Tab-separated table of C-alpha atoms in Angstrom:
chain	number	residue	atom	x	y	z
A	426	MET	CA	-10.907	44.426	103.683
A	427	LYS	CA	-9.594	41.039	101.891
A	428	SER	CA	-6.126	41.942	102.769
A	429	LEU	CA	-6.439	43.169	106.204
A	430	THR	CA	-8.138	39.589	106.643
A	431	LEU	CA	-5.239	38.221	105.015
A	432	PHE	CA	-2.248	39.924	106.808
A	433	TRP	CA	-3.917	39.044	109.820
A	434	ALA	CA	-4.810	34.920	109.194
A	435	ILE	CA	-1.313	35.347	108.403
A	436	LEU	CA	0.802	36.707	111.662
A	437	PHE	CA	-1.960	35.139	113.644
A	438	PRO	CA	-0.421	31.597	114.590
A	439	LEU	CA	2.701	33.246	115.206
A	440	THR	CA	0.591	34.406	118.401
A	441	ILE	CA	0.143	31.104	119.999
A	442	THR	CA	4.245	30.921	121.114
A	443	SER	CA	3.586	29.062	125.023
A	444	GLN	CA	3.244	25.752	126.016
A	445	THR	CA	-0.248	24.671	126.662
A	446	ILE	CA	-0.866	21.433	128.394
A	447	ILE	CA	-3.592	19.784	126.163
A	448	THR	CA	-4.223	16.534	129.270
A	449	GLN	CA	-2.663	14.033	130.886
A	450	SER	CA	-2.215	10.259	130.144
A	451	ASN	CA	-1.041	7.168	132.040
A	452	SER	CA	1.004	5.785	129.479
A	453	PRO	CA	4.841	5.724	129.617
A	454	TYR	CA	4.194	5.479	125.861
A	455	ALA	CA	1.964	8.339	124.912
A	456	THR	CA	3.101	9.857	122.527
A	457	ALA	CA	6.138	7.727	121.560
A	458	ASN	CA	8.090	6.620	118.536
A	459	HIS	CA	9.720	9.368	116.493
A	460	ASN	CA	8.273	7.865	113.599
A	461	GLN	CA	4.885	8.168	114.425
A	462	ARG	CA	3.459	11.033	113.831
A	463	LYS	CA	1.200	11.886	116.666
A	464	ILE	CA	0.058	15.107	115.679
A	465	ILE	CA	-1.570	17.050	112.118
A	466	ARG	CA	-2.788	19.841	110.600
A	467	ASP	CA	-5.484	20.451	107.887
A	468	SER	CA	-6.246	22.958	105.386
A	469	TYR	CA	-7.911	25.157	108.083
A	470	ASN	CA	-4.867	25.212	110.511
A	471	HIS	CA	-6.837	23.264	113.101
A	472	VAL	CA	-4.531	20.576	114.766
A	473	TYR	CA	-4.947	16.997	115.835
A	474	LEU	CA	-3.788	14.913	118.141
A	475	VAL	CA	-3.423	11.129	119.122
A	476	PHE	CA	-2.006	9.593	121.398
A	477	GLU	CA	-2.627	6.282	123.773
A	478	ASP	CA	-3.810	6.109	127.672
A	479	ILE	CA	-4.540	3.397	129.598
A	480	GLU	CA	-7.730	2.826	131.395
A	481	ASN	CA	-8.907	0.176	133.685
A	482	ASP	CA	-5.033	-1.759	132.984
A	483	THR	CA	-6.367	-1.359	129.076
A	484	SER	CA	-4.245	0.641	126.428
A	485	ILE	CA	-6.890	2.613	125.018
A	486	ILE	CA	-6.386	5.547	122.194
A	487	LYS	CA	-7.821	8.880	122.234
A	488	TYR	CA	-8.395	11.686	120.043
A	489	THR	CA	-8.294	15.730	120.512
A	490	GLN	CA	-7.658	18.509	118.624
A	491	PHE	CA	-7.690	22.851	118.755
A	492	ASP	CA	-9.669	24.950	117.003
A	493	TYR	CA	-7.591	28.607	116.359
A	494	LEU	CA	-11.035	29.863	116.213
A	495	PHE	CA	-11.871	29.361	119.617
A	496	GLN	CA	-8.423	28.996	121.433
A	497	THR	CA	-9.460	26.027	122.864
A	498	TRP	CA	-7.951	21.692	123.076
A	499	ASN	CA	-11.371	20.121	122.916
A	500	ILE	CA	-11.827	17.496	126.202
A	501	PRO	CA	-10.115	13.650	124.440
A	502	ILE	CA	-12.175	11.020	123.133
A	503	LYS	CA	-11.835	7.894	123.639
A	504	LEU	CA	-11.952	5.768	120.397
A	505	PHE	CA	-10.588	2.022	120.483
A	506	ASP	CA	-8.793	-0.090	122.568
A	507	GLY	CA	-5.773	-0.372	121.501
A	508	ASN	CA	-1.809	0.874	121.394
A	509	SER	CA	1.234	3.188	119.317
A	510	PRO	CA	-0.662	4.879	117.022
A	511	THR	CA	-0.286	7.023	114.569
A	512	ILE	CA	-1.804	9.639	112.425
A	513	ALA	CA	-1.882	10.892	108.983
A	514	ILE	CA	-3.919	12.817	106.522
A	515	SER	CA	-4.520	13.575	103.002
A	516	ARG	CA	-4.772	16.785	100.936
A	517	GLU	CA	-8.440	16.961	101.287
A	518	ASN	CA	-8.615	17.001	105.325
A	519	LYS	CA	-9.246	12.552	105.762
A	520	GLN	CA	-8.074	11.934	108.405
A	521	TYR	CA	-6.630	8.399	109.140
A	522	ILE	CA	-4.700	6.754	112.664
A	523	THR	CA	-3.103	3.333	112.297
A	524	TYR	CA	-2.700	1.409	115.372
A	525	CYS	CA	-1.407	-2.255	117.401
A	526	SER	CA	-3.936	-3.612	118.515
A	527	ASN	CA	-4.456	-5.329	122.174
A	528	ASP	CA	-3.956	-9.040	121.470
A	529	SER	CA	-1.205	-11.293	122.253
A	530	LEU	CA	-0.529	-11.648	118.099
A	531	ALA	CA	-0.858	-7.640	117.565
A	532	LYS	CA	-2.401	-6.541	114.644
A	533	ILE	CA	-2.091	-3.405	112.771
A	534	MET	CA	-5.822	-1.735	112.446
A	535	VAL	CA	-6.958	1.435	110.331
A	536	SER	CA	-9.625	3.671	110.715
A	537	SER	CA	-10.768	6.373	108.187
A	538	LYS	CA	-12.494	9.812	109.282
A	539	PRO	CA	-13.798	12.436	106.469
A	540	GLU	CA	-13.585	15.667	106.335
A	541	ASN	CA	-17.353	17.130	108.726
A	542	GLU	CA	-17.862	12.915	109.368
A	543	ASN	CA	-17.267	10.238	112.161
A	544	TRP	CA	-14.492	7.755	111.952
A	545	CYS	CA	-15.073	4.364	110.381
A	546	GLU	CA	-15.367	0.814	111.872
A	547	PRO	CA	-11.204	-0.130	111.959
A	548	ILE	CA	-10.325	-3.045	109.613
A	549	VAL	CA	-7.469	-5.635	110.034
A	550	ILE	CA	-4.750	-5.388	107.481
A	551	SER	CA	-1.929	-7.805	108.585
A	552	ASP	CA	-1.258	-11.399	109.527
A	553	THR	CA	-3.316	-11.717	112.025
A	554	SER	CA	-0.653	-15.385	113.019
A	555	LYS	CA	2.018	-12.527	113.485
A	556	ILE	CA	3.029	-10.962	115.862
A	557	CYS	CA	2.773	-6.883	114.074
A	558	LYS	CA	4.451	-3.779	115.629
A	559	LEU	CA	5.471	-0.158	115.092
A	560	PRO	CA	3.332	1.271	111.740
A	561	VAL	CA	4.136	4.601	110.682
A	562	THR	CA	1.786	5.847	107.737
A	563	ASP	CA	1.774	8.669	104.946
A	564	VAL	CA	-0.691	10.198	102.997
A	565	ASP	CA	-0.344	10.151	98.561
A	566	SER	CA	-1.589	12.824	96.438
A	567	SER	CA	-4.293	9.490	95.234
A	568	GLY	CA	-5.695	10.081	98.152
A	569	CYS	CA	-4.317	6.829	99.269
A	570	LEU	CA	-2.685	6.006	103.030
A	571	ASN	CA	0.846	3.828	103.090
A	572	VAL	CA	1.130	2.060	105.753
A	573	ALA	CA	4.383	0.354	106.765
A	574	TRP	CA	4.957	-1.899	109.884
A	575	ILE	CA	7.699	-5.093	111.560
A	576	GLN	CA	5.993	-8.141	111.637
A	577	LYS	CA	8.727	-11.155	113.827
A	578	ASN	CA	9.472	-13.707	111.096
A	579	THR	CA	11.189	-15.378	113.604
A	580	ILE	CA	13.632	-14.209	116.620
A	581	SER	CA	16.028	-13.344	114.436
A	582	ASN	CA	14.464	-11.956	111.471
A	583	ASP	CA	11.540	-9.492	110.581
A	584	ILE	CA	9.310	-8.815	107.658
A	585	ILE	CA	8.725	-4.855	107.093
A	586	LYS	CA	5.393	-5.292	105.597
A	587	PHE	CA	3.665	-2.363	103.388
A	588	SER	CA	0.012	-1.422	102.628
A	589	LYS	CA	-1.859	1.006	100.989
A	590	ILE	CA	-5.119	1.748	101.107
A	591	CYS	CA	-7.442	3.388	99.320
A	592	ASN	CA	-10.846	4.594	99.760
A	593	ASP	CA	-11.245	2.696	103.147
A	594	SER	CA	-10.489	-0.689	101.183
A	595	VAL	CA	-6.749	-2.769	100.689
A	596	TYR	CA	-5.225	-1.793	97.544
A	597	PHE	CA	-2.395	-3.618	97.899
A	598	ASN	CA	-0.641	-5.643	100.900
A	599	TYR	CA	2.940	-7.726	101.411
A	600	SER	CA	6.462	-8.078	102.245
A	601	ALA	CA	8.287	-5.377	101.248
A	602	PHE	CA	11.732	-5.741	102.421
A	603	ASN	CA	12.971	-9.069	104.548
A	604	ASP	CA	16.358	-8.101	106.990
A	605	PHE	CA	17.583	-9.361	110.525
A	606	ASN	CA	16.646	-7.478	113.796
A	607	ILE	CA	14.303	-4.712	112.447
A	608	THR	CA	14.282	-2.009	115.233
A	609	ASP	CA	12.962	1.554	113.229
A	610	VAL	CA	11.118	2.258	110.528
A	611	ALA	CA	10.094	5.552	108.404
A	612	ILE	CA	8.070	6.016	105.744
A	613	ALA	CA	7.456	9.479	103.847
A	614	ASN	CA	4.961	11.018	100.885
A	615	ASN	CA	5.416	14.173	99.318
A	616	LEU	CA	4.538	16.772	101.907
A	617	GLN	CA	2.817	19.203	99.015
A	618	PHE	CA	0.734	16.223	97.644
A	619	SER	CA	3.012	16.229	94.358
A	620	SER	CA	3.425	13.297	93.672
A	621	ASN	CA	2.864	9.017	94.834
A	622	ARG	CA	6.477	7.858	95.278
A	623	ILE	CA	7.006	6.196	98.316
A	624	TYR	CA	9.881	6.856	100.299
A	625	ILE	CA	11.045	3.942	103.065
A	626	SER	CA	14.007	3.763	105.535
A	627	TYR	CA	14.353	0.633	107.836
A	628	GLN	CA	17.341	0.251	110.643
A	629	THR	CA	18.732	-3.317	111.232
A	630	ASN	CA	21.246	-3.858	113.986
A	631	SER	CA	23.985	-0.298	113.108
A	632	GLU	CA	22.914	0.368	109.842
A	633	ILE	CA	20.082	2.145	107.760
A	634	LYS	CA	19.192	1.151	104.724
A	635	SER	CA	16.594	3.226	102.085
A	636	TYR	CA	14.111	2.861	99.160
A	637	TYR	CA	11.665	4.512	97.209
A	638	LYS	CA	9.244	3.037	94.534
A	639	LYS	CA	8.096	5.303	91.711
A	640	THR	CA	4.486	5.037	91.537
A	641	ASN	CA	1.299	3.980	93.115
A	642	SER	CA	1.087	1.273	91.330
A	643	ASP	CA	4.510	-0.048	91.057
A	644	SER	CA	5.983	-3.116	93.212
A	645	VAL	CA	9.157	-2.248	92.949
A	646	TRP	CA	11.940	-1.286	95.228
A	647	ILE	CA	14.818	0.845	94.268
A	648	ASN	CA	17.637	0.551	96.688
A	649	TYR	CA	18.985	4.219	97.209
A	650	GLU	CA	20.921	4.034	100.237
A	651	ASN	CA	22.802	1.702	103.197
A	652	HIS	CA	24.714	3.164	105.673
A	653	THR	CA	25.682	2.629	109.829
A	654	GLY	CA	23.021	5.054	112.447
A	655	SER	CA	20.263	4.434	113.936
A	656	SER	CA	16.884	6.859	114.569
A	657	PRO	CA	16.572	7.063	110.224
A	658	CYS	CA	13.339	9.953	109.868
A	659	LEU	CA	12.208	11.043	106.035
A	660	SER	CA	11.028	14.328	104.998
A	661	VAL	CA	10.486	14.775	100.844
A	662	GLY	CA	9.170	17.700	99.436
A	663	ASN	CA	9.403	19.744	96.410
A	664	ILE	CA	12.222	21.411	94.904
A	665	THR	CA	11.043	24.341	92.862
A	666	PRO	CA	7.926	24.034	90.199
A	667	GLU	CA	9.908	25.060	87.054
A	668	LEU	CA	11.519	21.393	87.750
A	669	ILE	CA	7.951	18.951	86.674
A	670	SER	CA	7.717	16.012	88.946
A	671	SER	CA	11.089	16.858	90.948
A	672	GLU	CA	10.930	16.447	94.773
A	673	MET	CA	13.980	16.476	97.686
A	674	PRO	CA	14.075	13.515	100.303
A	675	ARG	CA	15.919	14.136	103.129
A	676	ILE	CA	17.395	11.155	105.796
A	677	MET	CA	18.014	12.448	109.020
A	678	PHE	CA	19.654	10.163	111.535
A	679	LEU	CA	22.598	9.699	114.775
A	680	ASP	CA	25.846	7.860	113.626
A	681	SER	CA	27.602	5.836	115.976
A	682	LEU	CA	28.755	9.002	118.916
A	683	SER	CA	24.849	10.150	118.226
A	684	ARG	CA	25.460	12.991	116.669
A	685	ILE	CA	22.645	14.365	114.151
A	686	ASN	CA	23.760	13.426	110.635
A	687	LEU	CA	21.811	14.549	107.152
A	688	ASN	CA	21.701	12.851	103.881
A	689	GLN	CA	19.830	14.652	100.646
A	690	TYR	CA	19.099	13.236	97.127
A	691	TYR	CA	17.657	14.934	94.382
A	692	PHE	CA	14.803	13.131	92.351
A	693	TYR	CA	14.283	14.844	89.039
A	694	ASP	CA	14.708	12.859	85.133
A	695	ASP	CA	12.829	9.910	86.433
A	696	SER	CA	15.794	8.797	88.975
A	697	LEU	CA	17.446	9.921	92.366
A	698	HIS	CA	20.548	11.670	92.318
A	699	GLN	CA	22.289	12.203	95.487
A	700	ASN	CA	23.108	16.099	96.641
A	701	ILE	CA	25.589	16.407	99.696
A	702	GLN	CA	25.973	15.160	103.304
A	703	ASN	CA	25.811	16.670	106.127
A	704	ASN	CA	27.370	14.877	108.311
A	705	PRO	CA	27.370	15.335	111.353
A	706	MET	CA	24.675	18.703	111.309
A	707	LEU	CA	26.155	19.215	114.955
A	708	SER	CA	29.022	18.659	117.553
A	709	ASP	CA	26.443	17.267	120.275
A	710	SER	CA	25.219	14.001	121.174
A	711	VAL	CA	21.561	13.462	121.135
A	712	ASN	CA	19.195	11.157	122.386
A	713	TYR	CA	15.931	11.362	120.047
A	714	ILE	CA	15.313	12.898	116.850
A	715	VAL	CA	12.019	14.160	114.634
A	716	ILE	CA	11.488	15.423	111.542
A	717	ASP	CA	9.581	18.294	110.342
A	718	ASN	CA	8.278	19.325	106.232
A	719	ILE	CA	10.690	21.580	104.046
A	720	ILE	CA	10.910	23.931	102.470
A	721	VAL	CA	13.367	22.645	99.768
A	722	PRO	CA	14.953	25.991	99.417
A	723	ILE	CA	15.410	27.200	102.934
A	724	GLY	CA	15.693	24.838	104.861
A	725	PHE	CA	13.620	22.629	107.676
A	726	SER	CA	12.514	22.178	111.077
A	727	PHE	CA	13.713	19.733	113.501
A	728	LEU	CA	13.520	18.772	117.237
A	729	GLN	CA	16.566	16.981	118.576
A	730	LEU	CA	16.074	16.185	122.560
A	731	LYS	CA	19.229	15.663	124.583
A	732	SER	CA	19.444	14.464	128.236
A	733	ASP	CA	16.537	17.025	129.673
A	734	THR	CA	15.706	19.623	127.192
A	735	LEU	CA	13.790	19.147	123.762
A	736	ILE	CA	15.426	22.269	121.379
A	737	ASN	CA	13.279	23.416	118.058
A	738	SER	CA	15.600	23.259	115.536
A	739	PHE	CA	15.637	24.730	111.626
A	740	PHE	CA	18.237	23.545	109.710
A	741	GLN	CA	19.196	25.957	106.914
A	742	GLU	CA	22.242	25.316	104.282
A	743	TYR	CA	25.592	25.791	106.175
A	744	ASN	CA	23.904	25.869	109.802
A	745	VAL	CA	21.102	25.301	112.772
A	746	LYS	CA	18.680	28.041	114.171
A	747	ASN	CA	17.271	27.038	117.516
A	748	PHE	CA	14.471	28.535	118.527
A	749	ASP	CA	12.591	27.171	121.312
A	750	THR	CA	14.507	24.830	124.180
A	751	ILE	CA	12.526	23.316	126.555
A	752	VAL	CA	13.506	21.571	130.172
A	753	GLY	CA	11.794	19.700	132.900
A	754	ASN	CA	12.756	16.138	131.527
A	755	PRO	CA	10.827	15.996	128.468
A	756	ILE	CA	9.977	12.861	126.104
A	757	TYR	CA	8.692	11.061	123.005
A	758	PRO	CA	8.281	14.552	121.354
A	759	SER	CA	6.279	14.944	117.891
A	760	ILE	CA	5.723	17.496	115.362
A	761	ALA	CA	3.590	18.040	112.470
A	762	TYR	CA	4.072	16.922	109.344
A	763	LYS	CA	1.151	17.804	107.406
A	764	HIS	CA	-0.462	19.695	106.134
A	765	PHE	CA	2.413	22.105	104.936
A	766	ASN	CA	3.087	25.270	107.067
A	767	PRO	CA	5.218	27.795	106.098
A	768	ASP	CA	5.151	29.790	108.797
A	769	SER	CA	4.865	27.464	112.385
A	770	VAL	CA	5.592	24.737	114.133
A	771	ASP	CA	3.425	22.440	115.822
A	772	PHE	CA	5.191	19.839	118.461
A	773	VAL	CA	3.768	18.185	121.354
A	774	TRP	CA	5.617	15.992	123.720
A	775	MET	CA	5.133	14.322	127.115
A	776	SER	CA	6.298	14.699	130.894
A	777	ASN	CA	6.335	12.747	133.819
A	778	ASN	CA	4.465	14.866	136.766
A	779	GLY	CA	5.238	12.010	139.189
A	780	THR	CA	1.373	10.356	138.920
A	781	ASN	CA	1.204	10.105	135.477
A	782	TYR	CA	2.322	12.423	132.059
A	783	ASP	CA	1.504	15.484	131.203
A	784	ILE	CA	1.412	15.882	127.149
A	785	TYR	CA	1.986	19.429	126.550
A	786	TYR	CA	1.684	21.615	122.950
A	787	LEU	CA	3.485	24.362	121.259
A	788	ARG	CA	3.226	26.893	118.262
A	789	SER	CA	6.279	27.967	117.700
A	790	GLU	CA	8.254	30.249	114.673
A	791	LYS	CA	9.620	28.809	112.207
A	792	VAL	CA	11.423	31.500	109.842
A	793	PRO	CA	11.995	34.771	112.286
A	794	TYR	CA	9.730	37.783	110.622
A	795	LEU	CA	12.092	40.413	108.915
A	796	PRO	CA	11.568	43.597	111.175
A	797	GLY	CA	10.700	47.121	109.722
A	798	SER	CA	14.404	47.504	111.331
A	799	ILE	CA	17.810	46.733	112.928
A	800	LYS	CA	17.300	45.436	116.196
A	801	LYS	CA	19.872	45.658	119.013
A	802	GLN	CA	20.475	41.399	118.954
A	803	ASP	CA	21.514	41.415	115.681
A	804	LYS	CA	24.173	44.406	115.360
A	805	ASP	CA	26.839	41.850	116.327
A	806	ASP	CA	25.740	39.059	113.366
A	807	ASP	CA	27.930	38.477	111.050
A	808	ILE	CA	24.959	38.900	108.945
A	809	TYR	CA	21.562	40.691	109.717
A	810	ALA	CA	18.921	41.938	107.842
A	811	TYR	CA	15.832	44.424	107.783
A	812	GLY	CA	13.133	45.847	105.633
A	813	PHE	CA	9.950	48.003	104.814
A	814	PRO	CA	7.410	47.589	104.833
A	815	ASN	CA	6.223	44.596	106.514
A	816	PRO	CA	3.630	43.599	104.872
A	817	PHE	CA	3.581	45.178	101.371
A	818	SER	CA	1.847	45.431	98.579
A	819	ASN	CA	3.762	47.213	95.562
A	820	GLU	CA	7.260	47.038	96.970
A	821	ILE	CA	9.641	46.378	99.390
A	822	ASN	CA	12.754	47.582	100.725
A	823	ILE	CA	15.343	45.429	101.381
A	824	VAL	CA	18.558	46.068	104.082
A	825	ILE	CA	21.338	43.724	104.171
A	826	HIS	CA	24.042	44.178	106.377
A	827	SER	CA	26.732	41.968	105.843
A	828	ASN	CA	30.428	41.488	107.638
A	829	SER	CA	31.393	38.191	105.251
A	830	GLY	CA	31.067	40.233	102.004
A	831	ILE	CA	28.770	40.608	99.275
A	832	PRO	CA	25.879	38.829	100.084
A	833	VAL	CA	23.843	36.574	97.616
A	834	VAL	CA	19.642	37.887	97.965
A	835	LYS	CA	16.910	35.423	96.441
A	836	ILE	CA	13.487	35.164	97.201
A	837	TYR	CA	11.323	32.675	97.244
A	838	ASP	CA	7.554	31.103	97.637
A	839	ILE	CA	6.224	28.558	99.849
A	840	SER	CA	6.931	26.382	96.513
A	841	GLY	CA	10.540	26.831	96.241
A	842	LYS	CA	9.797	29.298	92.903
A	843	GLU	CA	12.665	32.091	92.794
A	844	TYR	CA	11.637	35.783	92.311
A	845	THR	CA	13.572	38.261	91.040
A	846	LEU	CA	14.795	41.961	92.731
A	847	LYS	CA	13.937	44.834	91.222
A	848	SER	CA	17.364	46.749	91.828
A	849	GLN	CA	20.314	46.797	94.013
A	850	TYR	CA	20.530	50.571	94.141
A	851	SER	CA	23.577	51.202	96.978
A	852	SER	CA	26.348	50.016	98.602
A	853	ILE	CA	27.577	51.776	101.758
A	854	ASN	CA	29.310	50.432	105.003
A	855	LYS	CA	28.537	46.773	104.174
A	856	THR	CA	25.464	47.712	104.244
A	857	TYR	CA	23.688	46.537	100.939
A	858	ASN	CA	20.248	47.964	99.661
A	859	PHE	CA	17.497	45.823	97.422
A	860	ILE	CA	14.255	46.734	96.754
A	861	TRP	CA	11.251	43.292	95.339
A	862	ASP	CA	7.872	45.023	93.172
A	863	GLY	CA	6.774	42.194	94.241
A	864	LYS	CA	7.236	40.329	90.233
A	865	ASP	CA	8.542	37.543	88.769
A	866	SER	CA	10.856	37.658	86.254
A	867	SER	CA	8.251	37.196	83.586
A	868	GLY	CA	6.890	40.691	85.790
A	869	ASN	CA	4.040	38.950	86.389
A	870	ILE	CA	2.360	39.848	90.300
A	871	ALA	CA	3.018	37.361	93.264
A	872	LYS	CA	-0.246	36.258	94.692
A	873	SER	CA	-0.350	37.092	98.560
A	874	GLY	CA	1.019	35.038	101.475
A	875	THR	CA	4.319	34.341	102.721
A	876	TYR	CA	7.372	34.516	100.931
A	877	PHE	CA	11.046	33.696	102.341
A	878	LEU	CA	14.636	36.151	102.290
A	879	ASN	CA	17.153	34.638	101.284
A	880	VAL	CA	20.608	35.249	102.536
A	881	SER	CA	23.964	34.250	101.954
A	882	CYS	CA	27.951	34.959	101.715
A	883	ASN	CA	30.268	32.589	102.416
A	884	ASN	CA	28.847	29.701	104.008
A	885	LYS	CA	26.542	31.679	106.002
A	886	VAL	CA	23.127	32.137	105.998
A	887	ILE	CA	20.015	33.950	107.480
A	888	ASN	CA	16.840	32.899	106.224
A	889	ARG	CA	13.532	36.085	107.053
A	890	ARG	CA	9.554	35.959	106.070
A	891	ILE	CA	8.141	38.528	104.317
A	892	ILE	CA	4.413	39.346	103.809
A	893	LYS	CA	2.708	39.659	100.753
A	894	ILE	CA	-0.822	41.338	100.326
A	895	SER	CA	-3.377	42.683	98.335
A	896	GLN	CA	-3.074	45.764	96.090
């Protein structure tokens, strides 16, 4: 019975694939700014949204949640007067909302909500004598909130301010970077809450500068990349559990032709090493990009907005797979980063309805499920795969058809650990058969949950999802 319960718990998120109108907002910037995350998930797979609205000519912050048990969005509630909100969540499900006050000299405000408790009174973390804007946030493994924002210093000179909030108190607050005409900033901590390293990228004119610092208390920022471009986005995930304290930061940005570029790094041996550059990832120009969480050996999800079309995409080593295409002039998409979900992507966007703005929500699959037989639409692909039974408890038979040569087949869990295939027992007519007995190379039985089949051959790759249930 326990196995059956797990099976349905894993498959259930995939059924929520139709777009839903959550609510309306009078603000044209309700979900704006691509690095200000508006949507989060907790460890129970509940989804929360923060957005800007306008009532009586005053900008306000509203908040709501979606409960998958009852399949409903709550009626949004007003939390604070203010604008430009962003939301973050800790491993223990403590939520933080950071926003700008409505004052002429806008202040950066922070409020927190421990699990099953009410929102706390906001605190001011910025210089009240300066104009501040665009707060971005993330939470590290210690549960501290890390905040970066832009502070106007002079007409052409700006400062990236950095603040760490621990136990609802300002741990430290200082000027991290001083530069000219800063227009954008991004921040990221480790997706799986595995380290306290902090990564920041910011844009000044047409240059992007990227830094990291190694520990919570360390005040030294190390510059690891400068390049031309705009709209930097950051995501950081574990490389593999075998490499202790290792992670991969990814920087996605737009080049001078508005094409999506990607730079990837490995952090190990207490230093950062560049891995590969994918420049450009795609040949088309886009207007807006948002990056999601990542599974380092497999890839990552991202949103790209082209003119009047929003596309939910997945980058997998050599290519990009598009899953959802949304038309109707969507604007300002935002995607959930934490908590990590290996199965699904949660994202929101806005659309002008002629009177105000509808806010839409969609949950979509991240990596396709490994089917039990050949799908008709797959037969013309260079590589396709199926497997049975899926879900499985003892072993799964995996069949790969490759027109591109002998495939390299790997299986990973959601932490990036690689598992060994038990055997390859035939290869006939470009079809290769494998068995996985649900164990690692040491013979240890893998836990119940989601696993990823990774098949690559001559710069072509596919990823499929496998479900293992308890015996």
